[in-house]
Short mmCIF file of C-alpha atoms in Angstrom, two decimals:
data_model
loop_
_atom_site.label_atom_id
_atom_site.label_comp_id
_atom_site.label_asym_id
_atom_site.label_seq_id
_atom_site.Cartn_x
_atom_site.Cartn_y
_atom_site.Cartn_z
CA GLY A 96 -18.82 15.86 20.90
CA THR A 97 -17.22 18.25 18.24
CA LEU A 98 -13.97 17.99 15.98
CA PRO A 99 -11.76 20.31 17.08
CA GLY A 100 -11.96 20.54 12.76
CA ALA A 101 -12.85 19.74 10.10
CA GLY A 102 -13.37 14.88 9.15
CA ARG A 103 -10.19 13.02 8.43
CA HIS A 104 -7.38 13.51 10.95
CA PRO A 105 -4.07 14.49 9.48
CA SER A 106 -3.00 11.60 11.59
CA ASP A 107 -0.62 9.84 8.47
CA GLY A 108 -4.31 7.07 8.05
CA ILE A 109 -3.76 5.68 11.83
CA MET A 110 -7.51 7.58 12.11
CA GLU A 111 -10.19 8.90 10.47
CA LEU A 112 -12.52 11.21 12.79
CA TYR A 113 -15.57 12.86 11.60
CA ASP A 114 -18.47 14.70 13.79
CA ARG A 115 -20.60 15.23 10.02
CA ASP A 116 -21.05 14.68 7.09
CA ARG A 117 -20.47 10.54 6.64
CA PHE A 118 -22.87 7.80 6.65
CA PHE A 119 -22.01 5.05 9.08
CA VAL A 120 -24.09 1.30 9.29
CA MET A 121 -24.06 -0.30 12.09
CA SER A 122 -25.16 -3.78 13.67
CA GLY A 123 -26.89 -2.27 16.74
CA ASN A 124 -24.68 -4.91 18.72
CA PRO A 125 -22.41 -3.89 20.94
CA TRP A 126 -18.53 -5.01 21.37
CA PRO A 127 -19.10 -7.27 24.57
CA GLY A 128 -18.11 -4.94 27.89
CA THR A 129 -18.83 -1.33 26.66
CA PRO A 130 -21.60 0.62 27.77
CA ALA A 131 -24.93 0.13 26.17
CA THR A 132 -25.58 3.87 26.02
CA ILE A 133 -24.09 6.47 23.89
CA ALA A 134 -22.24 9.62 26.48
CA ALA A 135 -21.05 12.69 25.01
CA ARG A 136 -17.02 12.85 25.43
CA GLN A 137 -16.22 16.25 24.26
CA ASP A 138 -12.64 16.36 26.16
CA GLU A 139 -12.01 13.52 25.83
CA ILE A 140 -12.31 13.46 21.68
CA THR A 141 -10.28 16.96 22.09
CA GLU A 142 -7.39 14.79 23.31
CA LEU A 143 -7.80 12.57 21.15
CA TRP A 144 -8.30 14.78 17.89
CA TRP A 145 -4.86 16.99 19.08
CA GLY A 146 -2.96 13.37 20.09
CA LEU A 147 -2.18 12.14 16.77
CA ALA A 148 -1.65 16.11 15.23
CA PRO A 149 1.53 15.68 14.56
CA PRO A 150 4.60 18.25 15.44
CA VAL A 151 4.27 21.11 13.91
CA SER A 152 7.76 21.26 13.48
CA ALA A 153 7.46 17.69 11.63
CA VAL A 154 5.37 19.56 8.92
CA PRO A 155 7.33 21.71 6.55
CA SER A 156 5.28 25.50 6.52
CA PRO A 157 4.29 26.75 2.77
CA PRO A 158 6.57 30.10 1.74
CA ALA A 159 4.73 33.33 3.00
CA PRO A 160 2.89 34.50 -0.10
CA GLY A 161 5.27 36.19 -2.39
CA ALA A 162 7.93 35.08 -0.03
CA PRO A 163 11.72 34.01 -2.69
CA PRO A 164 12.15 30.75 -2.46
CA THR A 165 15.08 29.34 -0.46
CA ALA A 166 16.62 28.02 -3.49
CA ARG A 167 16.17 27.23 -7.05
CA PRO A 168 14.35 24.49 -8.12
CA ALA A 169 16.76 22.05 -9.86
CA LYS A 170 14.23 21.72 -12.97
CA SER A 171 10.86 24.97 -13.98
CA ASP A 172 7.87 24.34 -13.40
CA GLU A 173 8.15 24.16 -17.46
CA GLN A 174 10.17 20.77 -17.44
CA ILE A 175 9.31 19.56 -14.39
CA LEU A 176 4.99 19.54 -16.53
CA ALA A 177 6.30 18.00 -19.66
CA LEU A 178 8.94 15.22 -17.42
CA LEU A 179 4.80 13.93 -16.16
CA ARG A 180 3.32 14.66 -19.49
CA ARG A 181 5.54 11.87 -21.10
CA SER A 182 5.78 9.44 -18.40
CA ALA A 183 4.46 6.70 -17.79
CA LEU A 184 1.55 8.70 -15.97
CA GLY A 185 1.48 11.30 -18.50
CA ALA A 186 -2.77 10.54 -18.76
CA ALA A 187 -3.30 10.03 -15.60
CA PHE A 188 -1.80 13.59 -14.76
CA ALA A 189 -3.50 15.18 -17.36
CA ALA A 190 -6.61 13.73 -16.86
CA LEU A 191 -6.29 15.49 -12.50
CA HIS A 192 -3.74 17.91 -14.24
CA ASP A 193 -5.56 19.38 -17.04
CA LEU A 194 -9.06 18.34 -16.61
CA GLY A 195 -9.60 17.67 -12.96
CA ASP A 196 -11.24 14.38 -14.45
CA LEU A 197 -12.02 12.24 -10.86
CA GLY A 198 -12.80 9.04 -12.56
CA ARG A 199 -10.08 7.09 -11.20
CA TYR A 200 -10.47 8.09 -8.05
CA GLY A 201 -14.38 7.39 -7.57
CA GLY A 202 -15.50 10.81 -7.51
CA ASN A 203 -12.55 11.29 -4.39
CA ARG A 204 -11.69 15.48 -3.95
CA SER A 205 -9.27 14.50 -2.14
CA SER A 206 -7.33 11.15 -3.43
CA ALA A 207 -7.25 13.12 -6.56
CA ASP A 208 -5.16 15.67 -4.26
CA LEU A 209 -2.83 13.30 -2.88
CA ALA A 210 -2.65 11.73 -6.32
CA LEU A 211 -1.46 14.76 -8.19
CA ALA A 212 1.53 15.89 -5.67
CA ASN A 213 3.05 11.99 -5.54
CA MET A 214 3.13 12.55 -9.31
CA ILE A 215 4.37 15.94 -8.86
CA ALA A 216 7.27 15.61 -5.66
CA PHE A 217 7.66 12.25 -7.89
CA TYR A 218 9.96 14.61 -9.80
CA SER A 219 10.23 17.55 -7.47
CA PRO A 220 11.76 17.31 -3.57
CA ASP A 221 10.84 21.48 -3.73
CA ALA A 222 8.05 21.88 -1.87
CA ALA A 223 6.89 25.15 -3.32
CA GLN A 224 7.51 23.99 -6.87
CA VAL A 225 4.66 21.50 -6.12
CA GLU A 226 2.28 24.42 -4.20
CA ARG A 227 2.96 25.85 -7.82
CA LEU A 228 1.81 23.43 -10.02
CA MET A 229 -0.23 21.98 -8.32
CA ARG A 230 -2.57 25.74 -7.43
CA GLY A 231 -1.94 25.17 -11.52
CA SER A 232 -4.40 21.99 -12.41
CA CYS A 233 -8.32 21.82 -12.52
CA LEU A 234 -8.20 20.63 -8.91
CA VAL A 235 -7.93 23.62 -6.65
CA ARG A 236 -10.02 24.59 -4.72
CA SER A 237 -11.36 26.56 -1.31
CA LYS A 238 -10.21 23.23 1.34
CA TRP A 239 -6.47 23.46 0.24
CA ASP A 240 -6.30 26.79 2.31
CA GLU A 241 -8.12 26.21 4.91
CA ARG A 242 -5.36 25.02 8.44
CA ARG A 243 -5.43 22.24 10.09
CA PRO A 244 -2.59 21.27 12.72
CA GLY A 245 0.39 21.83 11.40
CA GLY A 246 0.08 23.76 8.10
CA THR A 247 -2.69 23.76 5.65
CA TYR A 248 -4.58 21.06 3.92
CA LEU A 249 -2.67 21.33 0.83
CA SER A 250 0.94 21.64 2.97
CA LEU A 251 0.32 18.71 4.98
CA THR A 252 -0.43 16.67 1.54
CA ILE A 253 2.32 17.84 -0.12
CA ALA A 254 4.26 16.97 3.23
CA ARG A 255 2.39 13.41 2.30
CA ALA A 256 3.73 13.34 -1.02
CA ALA A 257 7.30 14.22 0.21
CA ASN A 258 8.02 11.22 2.09
CA ARG A 259 7.68 8.99 -0.54
CA ALA A 260 10.04 5.85 -1.35
CA ALA A 261 10.89 6.63 -4.42
CA VAL A 262 12.12 10.36 -6.81
CA TYR A 263 13.35 10.90 -10.24
CA THR A 264 17.43 10.56 -10.92
CA GLY A 265 16.41 10.57 -14.75
CA LYS A 266 18.29 7.42 -15.03
CA PRO A 267 15.66 3.79 -15.97
CA ASN A 268 14.52 1.82 -12.60
CA ARG A 269 16.52 -1.15 -13.29
#
């Protein structure tokens, strides 16, 4: 069958579905009790894809271009960048943001996108600010604007980063 969207599904890591651009090695030994033939299952694939999608209300929508922010971020973009550069992850941040270096992520651009979003979101809970700072990086690519169930690739990546456990408080961890 054919997926209704592109590749890895924004289902928070529950499952990954692909219909192209991936190579899988199979043993040739079918699981006991499964059919011996491969059959078209488009209806089932479509139902699974949309069944895994997060509800649209669960994913914050990015602000419209040029729209005023709902609230002014607690720290300016420059302050967030300065905090990131001075942090323990300063070198990793600079490699991603300033150089687009994917070395720490095995060349995986999606992992690098999420890592950068996680770093920025630690210092800013404002999704619009996280997006602005990410778009100022060397990682920018057209995939970020691709529509997905619940938003764009980038808005879903930022929402995933926003679900982290730790946030910057300005005080040392104890």
